[in-house]
Amino acid sequence: MADPLFSVKTAFYIGAYRQCVKEAQKLQLGDQALALECDVIMYRAYLAEGKFNLVIGETESRHGPEFRALVILAKILQNPTEKDSICAEVVNILNEGAVSVCPDQVALLCANIYLSAGDFDNALRVANSCGSLECSALALQTLLQINRVDMATKEFKKIQERDEDATVSQLAFAALNVSIGEAKSVQTAFYIYQELADKFGPTPILLNGQAVCLLMQNKPEQAEDILQKSLDKDSGHPETLVNLSIVSQILGAKESARRYMNQLRDAHPTHPHVVRLAEKEKWFDELASARS
């Protein structure tokens, strides 16, 4: 049986967030669970676009653990420094979500909240408690973030057994191959991103995936060309700006590298790359002061 949310999910997975919202808004779904899942995916697309206040404004007054989880996820993405107080409510939401019409969506949102807060243990615990394919992909993503490629490989075998051809499975396989980092694995990842772009259309997520593979193959000029295409599609896409800054440094274009970093700081001041860089700059200044 065809999934009535296939187009909505696919657009979200590949990062075509405007298309995701449009597809979600035009669907007429009689099934309550499907309609609720569609709403959740649509609001996740808005969050991916950085429209935190829109999501909070439209979901804060709605009832149900799904919407409470969306509000918390929006708040933690908007203000990462307040993660401890924001995360305190997640346990209650999970308990409510267990008996909701969309328990998998509640678990997925809560796992994303923990992941955004840097609580990898709870992110894995919640993702593994859920039976959906996307939760398994999120577990794999979490394992890659903590450099457990061995465990991520085992997680992918479970995904592969369920549906290796699904878009979310292909993206998980590409991410795993990039993390493995061997020449054959990187080439496999590049082909996956390329095939998805050919099938569904290029998006910043897919183009950045290809660019990272090209960088790992020591092809910075080709990577820069692809990243420029990504920038043309979304001039404020954070990963594009990060990768363009890195490519510019490799190519010796220091002024361009600084410009891309300044754009990132202005548009995404709480982006993890910006936060990490600020911490390192602070440490450097402290060491320099101690030696002077």
GROMACS .gro file of C-alpha atoms in nm:
model
  292
    1MET     CA    1   0.000   0.000   0.000
    2ALA     CA    2   0.136   0.340  -0.100
    3ASP     CA    3   0.223   0.584   0.178
    4PRO     CA    4  -0.003   0.891   0.140
    5LEU     CA    5   0.269   1.099   0.306
    6PHE     CA    6   0.547   0.981   0.074
    7SER     CA    7   0.593   1.315  -0.103
    8VAL     CA    8   0.585   1.509   0.224
    9LYS     CA    9   0.838   1.282   0.393
   10THR     CA   10   1.070   1.265   0.093
   11ALA     CA   11   1.079   1.642   0.056
   12PHE     CA   12   1.163   1.676   0.426
   13TYR     CA   13   1.436   1.410   0.420
   14ILE     CA   14   1.622   1.565   0.126
   15GLY     CA   15   1.589   1.917   0.266
   16ALA     CA   16   1.331   2.053   0.021
   17TYR     CA   17   1.152   2.226   0.306
   18ARG     CA   18   0.941   2.469   0.101
   19GLN     CA   19   0.819   2.178  -0.111
   20CYS     CA   20   0.749   1.976   0.204
   21VAL     CA   21   0.527   2.252   0.345
   22LYS     CA   22   0.342   2.293   0.014
   23GLU     CA   23   0.279   1.918  -0.016
   24ALA     CA   24   0.157   1.899   0.344
   25GLN     CA   25  -0.080   2.191   0.307
   26LYS     CA   26  -0.252   2.058  -0.004
   27LEU     CA   27  -0.317   1.708   0.133
   28GLN     CA   28  -0.670   1.627   0.249
   29LEU     CA   29  -0.640   1.340   0.497
   30GLY     CA   30  -0.940   1.181   0.664
   31ASP     CA   31  -0.735   0.961   0.896
   32GLN     CA   32  -0.659   1.140   1.226
   33ALA     CA   33  -0.319   0.979   1.279
   34LEU     CA   34  -0.204   1.056   0.924
   35ALA     CA   35  -0.326   1.416   0.946
   36LEU     CA   36  -0.141   1.462   1.275
   37GLU     CA   37   0.178   1.308   1.137
   38CYS     CA   38   0.154   1.534   0.833
   39ASP     CA   39   0.125   1.840   1.058
   40VAL     CA   40   0.427   1.732   1.262
   41ILE     CA   41   0.643   1.687   0.951
   42MET     CA   42   0.530   2.025   0.818
   43TYR     CA   43   0.626   2.200   1.141
   44ARG     CA   44   0.961   2.019   1.146
   45ALA     CA   45   1.020   2.163   0.799
   46TYR     CA   46   0.947   2.510   0.935
   47LEU     CA   47   1.196   2.446   1.218
   48ALA     CA   48   1.459   2.338   0.965
   49GLU     CA   49   1.406   2.675   0.796
   50GLY     CA   50   1.469   2.850   1.128
   51LYS     CA   51   1.108   2.965   1.169
   52PHE     CA   52   1.100   2.896   1.541
   53ASN     CA   53   0.852   3.166   1.641
   54LEU     CA   54   0.607   3.055   1.371
   55VAL     CA   55   0.609   2.700   1.508
   56ILE     CA   56   0.575   2.814   1.868
   57GLY     CA   57   0.294   3.054   1.778
   58GLU     CA   58   0.094   2.795   1.585
   59THR     CA   59   0.145   2.493   1.813
   60GLU     CA   60   0.165   2.629   2.168
   61SER     CA   61  -0.212   2.646   2.207
   62ARG     CA   62  -0.280   2.306   2.046
   63HIS     CA   63  -0.335   2.002   2.263
   64GLY     CA   64  -0.135   1.682   2.248
   65PRO     CA   65   0.218   1.563   2.327
   66GLU     CA   66   0.323   1.606   1.963
   67PHE     CA   67   0.265   1.980   1.978
   68ARG     CA   68   0.423   2.020   2.321
   69ALA     CA   69   0.731   1.840   2.186
   70LEU     CA   70   0.738   2.069   1.882
   71VAL     CA   71   0.731   2.376   2.107
   72ILE     CA   72   1.019   2.244   2.318
   73LEU     CA   73   1.223   2.152   2.011
   74ALA     CA   74   1.165   2.501   1.869
   75LYS     CA   75   1.274   2.663   2.195
   76ILE     CA   76   1.590   2.458   2.231
   77LEU     CA   77   1.690   2.526   1.870
   78GLN     CA   78   1.625   2.896   1.930
   79ASN     CA   79   1.804   2.913   2.267
   80PRO     CA   80   2.052   2.623   2.309
   81THR     CA   81   2.197   2.775   2.628
   82GLU     CA   82   1.868   2.710   2.809
   83LYS     CA   83   1.866   2.340   2.724
   84ASP     CA   84   1.857   2.212   3.084
   85SER     CA   85   1.538   2.392   3.182
   86ILE     CA   86   1.377   2.329   2.844
   87CYS     CA   87   1.446   1.952   2.851
   88ALA     CA   88   1.294   1.901   3.195
   89GLU     CA   89   0.947   1.839   3.047
   90VAL     CA   90   1.049   1.574   2.797
   91VAL     CA   91   0.989   1.275   3.027
   92ASN     CA   92   0.627   1.380   3.083
   93ILE     CA   93   0.575   1.423   2.709
   94LEU     CA   94   0.714   1.076   2.642
   95ASN     CA   95   0.475   0.925   2.894
   96GLU     CA   96   0.181   1.099   2.728
   97GLY     CA   97   0.309   1.010   2.383
   98ALA     CA   98   0.307   0.639   2.458
   99VAL     CA   99  -0.075   0.643   2.444
  100SER     CA  100  -0.116   0.906   2.171
  101VAL     CA  101  -0.237   0.840   1.818
  102CYS     CA  102   0.119   0.905   1.688
  103PRO     CA  103   0.357   0.755   1.946
  104ASP     CA  104   0.640   0.721   1.695
  105GLN     CA  105   0.625   1.092   1.611
  106VAL     CA  106   0.638   1.185   1.981
  107ALA     CA  107   0.940   0.958   2.035
  108LEU     CA  108   1.111   1.098   1.725
  109LEU     CA  109   1.059   1.458   1.838
  110CYS     CA  110   1.180   1.384   2.192
  111ALA     CA  111   1.489   1.204   2.061
  112ASN     CA  112   1.559   1.511   1.847
  113ILE     CA  113   1.521   1.734   2.153
  114TYR     CA  114   1.779   1.528   2.345
  115LEU     CA  115   2.011   1.522   2.043
  116SER     CA  116   1.986   1.900   2.006
  117ALA     CA  117   2.069   1.933   2.376
  118GLY     CA  118   2.377   1.711   2.338
  119ASP     CA  119   2.224   1.437   2.556
  120PHE     CA  120   2.331   1.148   2.335
  121ASP     CA  121   2.247   0.871   2.584
  122ASN     CA  122   1.883   0.973   2.614
  123ALA     CA  123   1.861   1.045   2.241
  124LEU     CA  124   1.969   0.687   2.171
  125ARG     CA  125   1.744   0.543   2.441
  126VAL     CA  126   1.435   0.714   2.302
  127ALA     CA  127   1.520   0.651   1.936
  128ASN     CA  128   1.574   0.281   2.008
  129SER     CA  129   1.240   0.258   2.190
  130CYS     CA  130   1.057   0.353   1.871
  131GLY     CA  131   0.980   0.120   1.584
  132SER     CA  132   0.990   0.365   1.295
  133LEU     CA  133   1.253   0.365   1.022
  134GLU     CA  134   1.327   0.734   1.083
  135CYS     CA  135   1.395   0.669   1.452
  136SER     CA  136   1.648   0.403   1.351
  137ALA     CA  137   1.810   0.655   1.116
  138LEU     CA  138   1.822   0.906   1.400
  139ALA     CA  139   1.988   0.649   1.624
  140LEU     CA  140   2.248   0.596   1.351
  141GLN     CA  141   2.301   0.971   1.321
  142THR     CA  142   2.349   0.997   1.697
  143LEU     CA  143   2.606   0.718   1.697
  144LEU     CA  144   2.799   0.893   1.420
  145GLN     CA  145   2.804   1.214   1.624
  146ILE     CA  146   2.976   1.033   1.910
  147ASN     CA  147   3.218   0.861   1.669
  148ARG     CA  148   3.077   0.511   1.716
  149VAL     CA  149   3.098   0.407   1.352
  150ASP     CA  150   3.110   0.042   1.460
  151MET     CA  151   2.772   0.063   1.634
  152ALA     CA  152   2.629   0.280   1.355
  153THR     CA  153   2.723   0.005   1.107
  154LYS     CA  154   2.525  -0.247   1.313
  155GLU     CA  155   2.232  -0.005   1.329
  156PHE     CA  156   2.235   0.030   0.952
  157LYS     CA  157   2.211  -0.347   0.909
  158LYS     CA  158   1.878  -0.329   1.096
  159ILE     CA  159   1.764  -0.046   0.869
  160GLN     CA  160   1.877  -0.239   0.563
  161GLU     CA  161   1.673  -0.545   0.666
  162ARG     CA  162   1.358  -0.333   0.693
  163ASP     CA  163   1.379  -0.114   0.379
  164GLU     CA  164   1.718  -0.037   0.229
  165ASP     CA  165   1.566   0.148  -0.069
  166ALA     CA  166   1.374   0.407   0.135
  167THR     CA  167   1.504   0.763   0.099
  168VAL     CA  168   1.580   0.794   0.469
  169SER     CA  169   1.770   0.463   0.455
  170GLN     CA  170   1.977   0.581   0.158
  171LEU     CA  171   2.065   0.905   0.336
  172ALA     CA  172   2.164   0.710   0.647
  173PHE     CA  173   2.385   0.484   0.434
  174ALA     CA  174   2.549   0.787   0.272
  175ALA     CA  175   2.622   0.945   0.612
  176LEU     CA  176   2.766   0.617   0.738
  177ASN     CA  177   2.993   0.585   0.434
  178VAL     CA  178   3.121   0.940   0.478
  179SER     CA  179   3.205   0.863   0.841
  180ILE     CA  180   3.385   0.541   0.745
  181GLY     CA  181   3.601   0.763   0.525
  182GLU     CA  182   3.760   0.500   0.302
  183ALA     CA  183   3.797   0.580  -0.067
  184LYS     CA  184   3.534   0.327  -0.179
  185SER     CA  185   3.292   0.432   0.095
  186VAL     CA  186   3.323   0.801   0.009
  187GLN     CA  187   3.262   0.726  -0.359
  188THR     CA  188   2.952   0.524  -0.265
  189ALA     CA  189   2.821   0.815  -0.059
  190PHE     CA  190   2.880   1.056  -0.348
  191TYR     CA  191   2.680   0.834  -0.585
  192ILE     CA  192   2.393   0.813  -0.336
  193TYR     CA  193   2.370   1.191  -0.304
  194GLN     CA  194   2.398   1.228  -0.680
  195GLU     CA  195   2.127   0.969  -0.751
  196LEU     CA  196   1.888   1.129  -0.502
  197ALA     CA  197   1.954   1.470  -0.657
  198ASP     CA  198   1.888   1.330  -1.004
  199LYS     CA  199   1.568   1.163  -0.885
  200PHE     CA  200   1.415   1.435  -0.666
  201GLY     CA  201   1.610   1.747  -0.762
  202PRO     CA  202   1.921   1.898  -0.600
  203THR     CA  203   1.883   2.053  -0.255
  204PRO     CA  204   2.141   2.212  -0.023
  205ILE     CA  205   2.153   1.893   0.184
  206LEU     CA  206   2.226   1.672  -0.117
  207LEU     CA  207   2.469   1.921  -0.271
  208ASN     CA  208   2.659   1.958   0.056
  209GLY     CA  209   2.678   1.581   0.082
  210GLN     CA  210   2.841   1.566  -0.261
  211ALA     CA  211   3.075   1.854  -0.175
  212VAL     CA  212   3.195   1.685   0.144
  213CYS     CA  213   3.270   1.369  -0.054
  214LEU     CA  214   3.468   1.570  -0.309
  215LEU     CA  215   3.665   1.738  -0.030
  216MET     CA  216   3.750   1.397   0.113
  217GLN     CA  217   3.869   1.299  -0.236
  218ASN     CA  218   4.097   1.604  -0.242
  219LYS     CA  219   3.889   1.784  -0.507
  220PRO     CA  220   3.830   2.127  -0.345
  221GLU     CA  221   3.769   2.311  -0.674
  222GLN     CA  222   3.486   2.074  -0.769
  223ALA     CA  223   3.351   2.095  -0.416
  224GLU     CA  224   3.345   2.474  -0.438
  225ASP     CA  225   3.149   2.461  -0.765
  226ILE     CA  226   2.881   2.242  -0.608
  227LEU     CA  227   2.865   2.456  -0.294
  228GLN     CA  228   2.811   2.766  -0.506
  229LYS     CA  229   2.509   2.593  -0.660
  230SER     CA  230   2.384   2.524  -0.308
  231LEU     CA  231   2.438   2.889  -0.214
  232ASP     CA  232   2.236   2.994  -0.518
  233LYS     CA  233   1.945   2.785  -0.388
  234ASP     CA  234   1.968   2.917  -0.031
  235SER     CA  235   2.207   3.203   0.042
  236GLY     CA  236   2.176   3.152   0.417
  237HIS     CA  237   2.206   2.773   0.437
  238PRO     CA  238   2.437   2.718   0.738
  239GLU     CA  239   2.613   2.399   0.626
  240THR     CA  240   2.683   2.555   0.288
  241LEU     CA  241   2.844   2.857   0.454
  242VAL     CA  242   3.052   2.632   0.684
  243ASN     CA  243   3.174   2.418   0.397
  244LEU     CA  244   3.246   2.717   0.173
  245SER     CA  245   3.455   2.866   0.452
  246ILE     CA  246   3.653   2.541   0.478
  247VAL     CA  247   3.697   2.512   0.101
  248SER     CA  248   3.809   2.875   0.078
  249GLN     CA  249   4.074   2.813   0.343
  250ILE     CA  250   4.199   2.508   0.156
  251LEU     CA  251   4.219   2.709  -0.167
  252GLY     CA  252   4.400   2.993   0.009
  253ALA     CA  253   4.112   3.242  -0.026
  254LYS     CA  254   4.132   3.372   0.330
  255GLU     CA  255   3.915   3.677   0.269
  256SER     CA  256   3.636   3.462   0.127
  257ALA     CA  257   3.666   3.224   0.421
  258ARG     CA  258   3.623   3.513   0.666
  259ARG     CA  259   3.327   3.648   0.471
  260TYR     CA  260   3.143   3.314   0.480
  261MET     CA  261   3.210   3.279   0.853
  262ASN     CA  262   3.080   3.630   0.917
  263GLN     CA  263   2.766   3.547   0.720
  264LEU     CA  264   2.722   3.234   0.931
  265ARG     CA  265   2.767   3.427   1.256
  266ASP     CA  266   2.515   3.690   1.150
  267ALA     CA  267   2.248   3.451   1.024
  268HIS     CA  268   2.301   3.158   1.265
  269PRO     CA  269   2.467   3.281   1.588
  270THR     CA  270   2.378   2.960   1.777
  271HIS     CA  271   2.498   2.719   1.506
  272PRO     CA  272   2.726   2.450   1.661
  273HIS     CA  273   3.017   2.548   1.435
  274VAL     CA  274   2.991   2.911   1.548
  275VAL     CA  275   2.969   2.809   1.914
  276ARG     CA  276   3.269   2.575   1.888
  277LEU     CA  277   3.476   2.835   1.707
  278ALA     CA  278   3.391   3.099   1.970
  279GLU     CA  279   3.499   2.859   2.246
  280LYS     CA  280   3.833   2.791   2.073
  281GLU     CA  281   3.892   3.162   2.016
  282LYS     CA  282   3.824   3.224   2.385
  283TRP     CA  283   4.070   2.952   2.488
  284PHE     CA  284   4.332   3.094   2.253
  285ASP     CA  285   4.286   3.446   2.396
  286GLU     CA  286   4.316   3.312   2.751
  287LEU     CA  287   4.636   3.123   2.667
  288ALA     CA  288   4.779   3.428   2.492
  289SER     CA  289   4.698   3.649   2.793
  290ALA     CA  290   4.859   3.399   3.030
  291ARG     CA  291   5.183   3.403   2.829
  292SER     CA  292   5.202   3.782   2.792
   0.00000   0.00000   0.00000
